[in-house]
CSV table of C-alpha atoms in Angstrom, one decimal:
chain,number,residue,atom,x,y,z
A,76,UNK,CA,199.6,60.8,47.4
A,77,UNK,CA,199.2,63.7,50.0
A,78,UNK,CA,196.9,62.7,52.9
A,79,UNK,CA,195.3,65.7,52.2
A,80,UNK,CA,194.3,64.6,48.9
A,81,UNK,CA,193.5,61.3,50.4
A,82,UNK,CA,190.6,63.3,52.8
A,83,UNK,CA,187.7,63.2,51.9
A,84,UNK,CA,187.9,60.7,48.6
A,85,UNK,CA,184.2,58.9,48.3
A,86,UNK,CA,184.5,55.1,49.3
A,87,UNK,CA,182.5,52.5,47.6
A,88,UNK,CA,182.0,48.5,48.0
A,89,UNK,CA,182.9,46.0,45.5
A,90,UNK,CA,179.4,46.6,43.8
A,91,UNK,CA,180.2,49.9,43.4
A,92,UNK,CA,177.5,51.5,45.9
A,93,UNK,CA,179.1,54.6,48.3
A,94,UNK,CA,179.6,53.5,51.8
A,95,UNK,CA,181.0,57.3,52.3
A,96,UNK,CA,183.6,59.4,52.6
A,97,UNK,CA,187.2,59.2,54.3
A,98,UNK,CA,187.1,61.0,57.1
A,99,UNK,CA,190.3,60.5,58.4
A,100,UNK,CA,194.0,58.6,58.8
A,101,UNK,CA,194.9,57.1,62.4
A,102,UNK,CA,198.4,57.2,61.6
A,103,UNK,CA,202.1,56.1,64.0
A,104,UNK,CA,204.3,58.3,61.9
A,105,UNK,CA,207.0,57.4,64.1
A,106,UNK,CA,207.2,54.1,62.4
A,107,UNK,CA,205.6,55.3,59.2
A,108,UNK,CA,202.2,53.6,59.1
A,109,UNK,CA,198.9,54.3,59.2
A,110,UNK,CA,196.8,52.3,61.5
A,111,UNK,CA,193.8,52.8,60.7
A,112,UNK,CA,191.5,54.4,57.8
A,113,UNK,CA,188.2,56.3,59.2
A,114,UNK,CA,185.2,56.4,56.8
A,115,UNK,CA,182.1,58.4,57.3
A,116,UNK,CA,178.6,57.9,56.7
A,117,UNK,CA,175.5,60.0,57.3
A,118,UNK,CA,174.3,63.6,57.1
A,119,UNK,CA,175.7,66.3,60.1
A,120,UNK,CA,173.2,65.1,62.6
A,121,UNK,CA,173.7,61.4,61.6
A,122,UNK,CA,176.5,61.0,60.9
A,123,UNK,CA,178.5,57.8,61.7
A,124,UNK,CA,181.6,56.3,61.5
A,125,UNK,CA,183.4,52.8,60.6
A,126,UNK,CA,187.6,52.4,60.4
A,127,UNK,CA,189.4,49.5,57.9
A,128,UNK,CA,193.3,48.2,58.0
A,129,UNK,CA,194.6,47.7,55.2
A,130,UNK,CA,193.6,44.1,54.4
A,131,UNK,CA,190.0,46.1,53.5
A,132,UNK,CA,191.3,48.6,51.0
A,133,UNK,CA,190.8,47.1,47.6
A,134,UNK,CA,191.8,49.7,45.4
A,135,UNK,CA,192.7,53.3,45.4
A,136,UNK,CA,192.1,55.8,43.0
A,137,UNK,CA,189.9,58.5,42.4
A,138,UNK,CA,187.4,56.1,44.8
A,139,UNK,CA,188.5,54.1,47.3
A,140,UNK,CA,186.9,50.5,47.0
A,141,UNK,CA,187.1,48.5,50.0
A,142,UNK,CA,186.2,44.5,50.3
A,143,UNK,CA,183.1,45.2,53.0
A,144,UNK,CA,180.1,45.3,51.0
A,145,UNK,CA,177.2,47.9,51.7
A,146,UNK,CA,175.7,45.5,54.4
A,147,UNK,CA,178.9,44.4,56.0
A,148,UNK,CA,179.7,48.0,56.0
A,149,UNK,CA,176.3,49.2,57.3
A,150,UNK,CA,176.9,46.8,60.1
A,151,UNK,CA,180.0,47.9,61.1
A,152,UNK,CA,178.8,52.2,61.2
A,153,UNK,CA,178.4,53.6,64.7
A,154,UNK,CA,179.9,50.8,66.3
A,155,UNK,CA,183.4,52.8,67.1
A,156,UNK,CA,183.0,55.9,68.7
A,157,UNK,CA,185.2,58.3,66.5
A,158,UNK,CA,186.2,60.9,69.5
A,159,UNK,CA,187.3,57.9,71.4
A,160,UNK,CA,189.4,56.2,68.9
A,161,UNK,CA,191.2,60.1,68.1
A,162,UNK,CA,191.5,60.0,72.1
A,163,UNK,CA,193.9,56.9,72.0
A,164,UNK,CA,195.5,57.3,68.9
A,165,UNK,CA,196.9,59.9,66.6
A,166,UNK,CA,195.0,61.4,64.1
A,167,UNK,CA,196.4,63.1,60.5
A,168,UNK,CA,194.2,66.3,61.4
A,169,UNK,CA,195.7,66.4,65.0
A,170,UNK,CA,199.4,66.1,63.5
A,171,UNK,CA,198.8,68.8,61.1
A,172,UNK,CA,200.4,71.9,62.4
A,173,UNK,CA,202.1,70.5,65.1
A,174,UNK,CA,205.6,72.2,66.0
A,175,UNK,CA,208.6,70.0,64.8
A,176,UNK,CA,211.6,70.5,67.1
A,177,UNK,CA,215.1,69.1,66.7
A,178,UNK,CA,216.9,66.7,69.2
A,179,UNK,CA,218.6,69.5,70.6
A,180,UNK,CA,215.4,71.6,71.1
A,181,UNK,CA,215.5,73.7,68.3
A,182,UNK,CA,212.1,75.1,66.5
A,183,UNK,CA,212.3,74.1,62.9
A,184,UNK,CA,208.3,74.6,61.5
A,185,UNK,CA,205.1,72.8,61.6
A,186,UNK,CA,203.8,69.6,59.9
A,187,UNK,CA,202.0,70.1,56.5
A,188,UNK,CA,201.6,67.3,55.3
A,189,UNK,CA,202.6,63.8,54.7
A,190,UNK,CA,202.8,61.6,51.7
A,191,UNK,CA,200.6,58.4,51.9
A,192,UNK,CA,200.4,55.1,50.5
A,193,UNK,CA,197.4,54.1,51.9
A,194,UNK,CA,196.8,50.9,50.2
A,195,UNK,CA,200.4,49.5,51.8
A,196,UNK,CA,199.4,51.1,55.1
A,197,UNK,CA,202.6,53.4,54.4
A,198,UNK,CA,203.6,57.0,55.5
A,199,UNK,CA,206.5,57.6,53.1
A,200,UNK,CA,207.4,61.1,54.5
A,201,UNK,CA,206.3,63.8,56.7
A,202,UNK,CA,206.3,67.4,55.0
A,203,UNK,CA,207.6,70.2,57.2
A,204,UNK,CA,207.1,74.0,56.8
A,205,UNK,CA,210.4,75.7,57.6
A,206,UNK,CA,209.6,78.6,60.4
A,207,UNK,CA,210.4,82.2,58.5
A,208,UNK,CA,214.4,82.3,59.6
A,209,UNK,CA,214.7,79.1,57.5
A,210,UNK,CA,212.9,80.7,54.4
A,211,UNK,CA,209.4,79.5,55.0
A,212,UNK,CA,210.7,76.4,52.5
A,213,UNK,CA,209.4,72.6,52.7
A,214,UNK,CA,211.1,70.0,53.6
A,215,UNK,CA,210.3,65.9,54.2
A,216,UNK,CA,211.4,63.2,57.2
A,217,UNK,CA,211.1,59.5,56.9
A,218,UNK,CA,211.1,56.2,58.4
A,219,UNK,CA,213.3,56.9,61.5
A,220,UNK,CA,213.8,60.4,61.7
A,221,UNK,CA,211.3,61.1,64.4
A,222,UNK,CA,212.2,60.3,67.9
A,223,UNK,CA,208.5,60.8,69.7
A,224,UNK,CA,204.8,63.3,68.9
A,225,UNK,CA,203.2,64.5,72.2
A,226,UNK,CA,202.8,68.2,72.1
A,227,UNK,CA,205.7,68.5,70.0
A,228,UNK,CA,207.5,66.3,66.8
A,229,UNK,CA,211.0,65.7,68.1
A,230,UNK,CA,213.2,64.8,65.4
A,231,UNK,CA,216.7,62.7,65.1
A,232,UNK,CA,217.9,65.4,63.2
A,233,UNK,CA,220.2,68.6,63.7
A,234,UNK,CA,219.6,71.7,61.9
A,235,UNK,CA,222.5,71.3,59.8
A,236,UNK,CA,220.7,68.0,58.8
A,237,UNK,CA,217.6,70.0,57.4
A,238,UNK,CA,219.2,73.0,56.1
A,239,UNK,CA,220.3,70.3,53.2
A,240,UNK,CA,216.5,69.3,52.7
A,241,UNK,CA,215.0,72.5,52.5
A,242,UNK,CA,213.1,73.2,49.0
């Protein structure tokens, strides 16, 4: 599953009453797993905000079901401060665009995605958009392919490494 399809899904308890909706992936792509799942609840002005491992996803599919009931859930809201936990870690809407750069300091595109299994707490691979002198193609990194994200995506890769991924 994309993380982008993953966005947004509408999360429910056990019961089957909404908690809300995912609002986001803390995610440590450079060991391919996502830390955290953030859920929102609340209108604009209200809105608040409650993150689950994976040990609290139940099931996945066109709703997410996690094991907190509506109370247990209700409890938890508002207790994390969302732009403080996005200040410590990294966040799936922060990666996306981000320049990826080979170890030698080559300029290879920009993060579009990655593929999730968010049940198993799993980033299976990172999809890249080539930059235009590569053909504006896609192409995916895994589990020990990226050396460090800061401002940049520095992979263990060469460009003769990717030119054999592109699709």
């Amino acid at each position: 599953m994309k993380a982008s399809e993953f966005i947004g899904k509408v999360v429910i308890d056990p019961k089957g009453l909404e908690i809300g909706k995912i609002a986001d992936i803390i995610v440590k792509p450079e060991e391919c797993l996502i830390d955290r799942v953030i859920i929102s609840s609340g209108g604009v002005l209200s809105k608040k905000y409650l993150s689950v491992t994976e040990k609290e996803i139940d099931a996945i599919g066109d709703y997410i079901i996690i094991t907190l009931s509506q109370e247990e859930a209700g409890e938890r809201l508002g207790q994390e401060d969302f732009d403080s936990v996005k200040k410590v870690a990294l966040n799936f809407q922060k990666l996306i665009g981000k320049t990826v750069i080979t170890q030698n300091g080559v300029e290879l595109g920009t993060v579009e995605d990655m593929i999730v299994k968010p049940k198993e707490c799993l980033i299976e691979n990172v999809i890249i958009k080539s930059k235009s002198d590569l053909g504006r193609k896609t192409f995916m990194v895994g589990e020990g392919e990226i050396i460090d994200i800061k401002d940049f995506m520095v992979l263990k890769l060469d460009l003769d490494d990717i030119e054999d991924r592109l699709i």
